[in-house]
Each structure stands twice: as structure tokens, then as C-alpha cells.
Amino acid sequence: MASVELRGITVQYPSARTPALYGLDLCAQDGRFTVIAGDLRSGKSTLLRVVAGQEPPDAGRVLIGGVDVTEVPAHDRDAVIVFQNYALYPHMDVQENMSFALRVAGVPPAERLDRVREAARLLDLEEQLGWTPERLTGPQRQQVALARAVVRRPAVLLMDDPLTALPPALKDHTAGLIRSLARTLNVTTLYATAEPGPVASVADRLLRLDSGQLREDTAVS
Ligand SMILES: Nc1ncnc2c1ncn2[C@@H]1O[C@H](COP(=O)(O)OP(=O)(O)OP(=O)(O)O)[C@@H](O)[C@H]1O
């Protein structure tokens, strides 16, 4: 597994007046669940994309597991993003959706099956493995999107407000599921959200993104 360290990260989009991230420092410990709270457009998605290698910073360094990966392309980083607007493959059943990336990566069929079954068990999706996405509820689709990320066994899991689209009554339940998943897999998790309420109680650490920089959050803990 792996710690995530950002040192002096600045991202300035050419069309923006101010930087999305400005000299930002972060050290997220190995295997811990770190919540990054911030208002809309505060730079949360940009931060996750910098860690994943999808947004090259204008300044600063990115380290995963103590190794400087700033110049390493996204596909060679051991970090996966689960987006708020996930898209499942509509013509594939849940099991195929979950194992697709493994097939592309050349993982042998028996191991694919093991990993898919483990993720399905952890995310309460065992009964739905043969279903197509149209039969799933919104929360189940979100769980499949999450399962699709974790079957790849990344060292770092990056979550971009995955509960946003869920009805309020299901947010706490799904937050608990996500937390126990991260704990079972011992995966370093950065969880960005505009609404930290449902995950604040399960976080190892809560940070707030403010003016492109991170601070420990003393308001919610
Ligand atoms: N590709 C881009 N080009 C130009 N500006 C961008 C781009 N992506 C994001 N921004 C701007 O950077 C700032 C931070 O955006 P970002 O999406 O990282 O924030 P966020 O906190 O994730 O927002 P939200 O919660 O609304 O998803 C915003 O002002 C946004 O308009």
C-alpha cells in the first residue's frame, strides 16, 4: 500500500483568474481514510486528478509510496478515481462490468472471478452479478462503480463525491459501506466532498480545502 504526498502543488487553468490549487501540501497516510471537504469549485476534483496523473501541476511534486511520480503517466500510477458521474457499460452485466478492466489488463480468468466475487461480497452485490445495469437502483450502480475500481486493487483510491446523487436516506448506509470496504482492503483513500456530513464520523482525518490550500478541519471531527 502507499502514502500520498503533495508538495507545493499549484494548478493554474489558463482560462481562470486565480489558481485552482496554490502551493498545496498534503500527506495522507498509508491505509488511512482522508476526507477532503470543500465548497463547490474549490478545487477538490483538480486535487484528485493531480494525484491520479490526469492533471499535470504547474508547480510542485506528487509522491505515492514515497516515490516521486510527478512525471509518471496516469496509466502507470497505482491510483484509481471513482467519479460522481459514473457510467456503467449498459450491455454488460454487473460481473462483466466489474471484470472488464481486469480482462483488458490480462488478468487470468480464475483470478478475475476471485476478485469480482470478493468485491461483490464486500459491496453487497452478490445477488446482482448477473443483472444488467438497467435493473439496478441508483445506490447499487454506485456500488458497482466502486467495485469496478477496487477489483483493480489499487494502492490509492480517489473518490470524487460518490454519494452526491444518492437520496439522503441512503447516504449514511453507503458511507459506512465505503468505509468498511476501504478498511478491509487497507487502501489509502482520499475522499473529496462538498458535504462531509455522512463520512465525517468514519474518517481517519478531515481536511478542508480553502483558497487552493488544505487545512485540518476543526469544525467537524
Ligand atoms: N479543465 C478546466 N479548465 C478550466 N478551469 C477549470 C477546469 N477544471 C476546473 N476548472 C476550474 O477550477 C476550479 C476548481 O474546479 P474543481 O472542479 O477542481 O473544483 P471542485 O471543488 O471539484 O468542484 P465541484 O465540487 O463543483 O465538482 C473551478 O473554478 C473550475 O471552474
Short mmCIF file of N, CA and C in Angstrom, two decimals, residues 1 3 16 18 23 32 44 46 54 63 66-67 69 95 109 170 176 178 180 185 194 199 204 220-221:
data_model
loop_
_atom_site.label_atom_id
_atom_site.label_comp_id
_atom_site.label_asym_id
_atom_site.label_seq_id
_atom_site.Cartn_x
_atom_site.Cartn_y
_atom_site.Cartn_z
N MET A 1 0.85 -1.20 0.00
CA MET A 1 0.00 0.00 0.00
C MET A 1 0.89 1.25 0.00
N SER A 3 1.46 5.72 0.91
CA SER A 3 1.06 7.06 1.35
C SER A 3 0.96 7.96 0.11
N ALA A 16 -8.58 30.62 -16.12
CA ALA A 16 -9.06 31.06 -14.79
C ALA A 16 -8.26 32.25 -14.28
N THR A 18 -7.75 32.92 -10.94
CA THR A 18 -6.90 32.52 -9.81
C THR A 18 -6.59 31.02 -9.91
N GLY A 23 0.18 26.18 -4.06
CA GLY A 23 1.22 25.77 -3.11
C GLY A 23 0.71 24.75 -2.11
N ARG A 32 -5.01 4.93 5.32
CA ARG A 32 -5.95 5.77 6.06
C ARG A 32 -7.03 6.35 5.15
N LYS A 44 -11.44 20.46 -5.47
CA LYS A 44 -11.36 19.07 -5.00
C LYS A 44 -11.06 18.10 -6.15
N THR A 46 -9.77 18.77 -9.01
CA THR A 46 -8.43 19.04 -9.53
C THR A 46 -7.39 18.33 -8.68
N GLN A 54 -3.90 12.84 -13.98
CA GLN A 54 -4.73 13.33 -15.09
C GLN A 54 -4.61 14.84 -15.27
N LEU A 63 4.07 12.47 -4.68
CA LEU A 63 4.75 11.23 -4.29
C LEU A 63 3.71 10.19 -3.87
N GLY A 66 6.14 7.21 -1.31
CA GLY A 66 7.47 7.77 -1.17
C GLY A 66 8.22 7.94 -2.48
N VAL A 67 7.59 7.53 -3.60
CA VAL A 67 8.26 7.64 -4.90
C VAL A 67 7.70 8.83 -5.66
N VAL A 69 6.21 10.58 -8.45
CA VAL A 69 5.52 10.11 -9.67
C VAL A 69 5.04 11.29 -10.53
N GLN A 95 -21.23 -8.48 -13.36
CA GLN A 95 -19.96 -9.19 -13.29
C GLN A 95 -19.02 -8.76 -14.42
N PRO A 109 -8.54 -15.62 -16.07
CA PRO A 109 -9.96 -15.74 -15.72
C PRO A 109 -10.23 -16.16 -14.28
N LEU A 170 -30.06 7.18 2.07
CA LEU A 170 -29.11 6.10 1.78
C LEU A 170 -27.66 6.52 1.93
N GLY A 176 -20.98 4.09 5.18
CA GLY A 176 -20.48 3.02 6.04
C GLY A 176 -19.89 1.89 5.22
N ILE A 178 -18.63 2.12 2.19
CA ILE A 178 -17.37 2.60 1.59
C ILE A 178 -16.24 2.53 2.62
N SER A 180 -16.02 0.60 5.34
CA SER A 180 -15.60 -0.75 5.71
C SER A 180 -14.85 -1.41 4.55
N LEU A 185 -9.80 -3.55 2.67
CA LEU A 185 -8.77 -3.63 1.64
C LEU A 185 -7.49 -2.89 2.04
N ALA A 194 -18.29 17.96 -1.07
CA ALA A 194 -18.82 19.26 -0.64
C ALA A 194 -19.66 19.08 0.62
N VAL A 199 -19.71 11.18 5.92
CA VAL A 199 -18.45 10.44 6.08
C VAL A 199 -17.57 10.97 7.21
N ASP A 204 -10.62 8.96 9.10
CA ASP A 204 -9.46 8.99 9.99
C ASP A 204 -8.99 10.43 10.16
N VAL A 220 -15.56 20.02 12.17
CA VAL A 220 -16.21 18.71 12.17
C VAL A 220 -15.16 17.65 12.45
N SER A 221 -15.36 16.84 13.48
CA SER A 221 -14.40 15.75 13.68
C SER A 221 -15.02 14.67 14.53
#
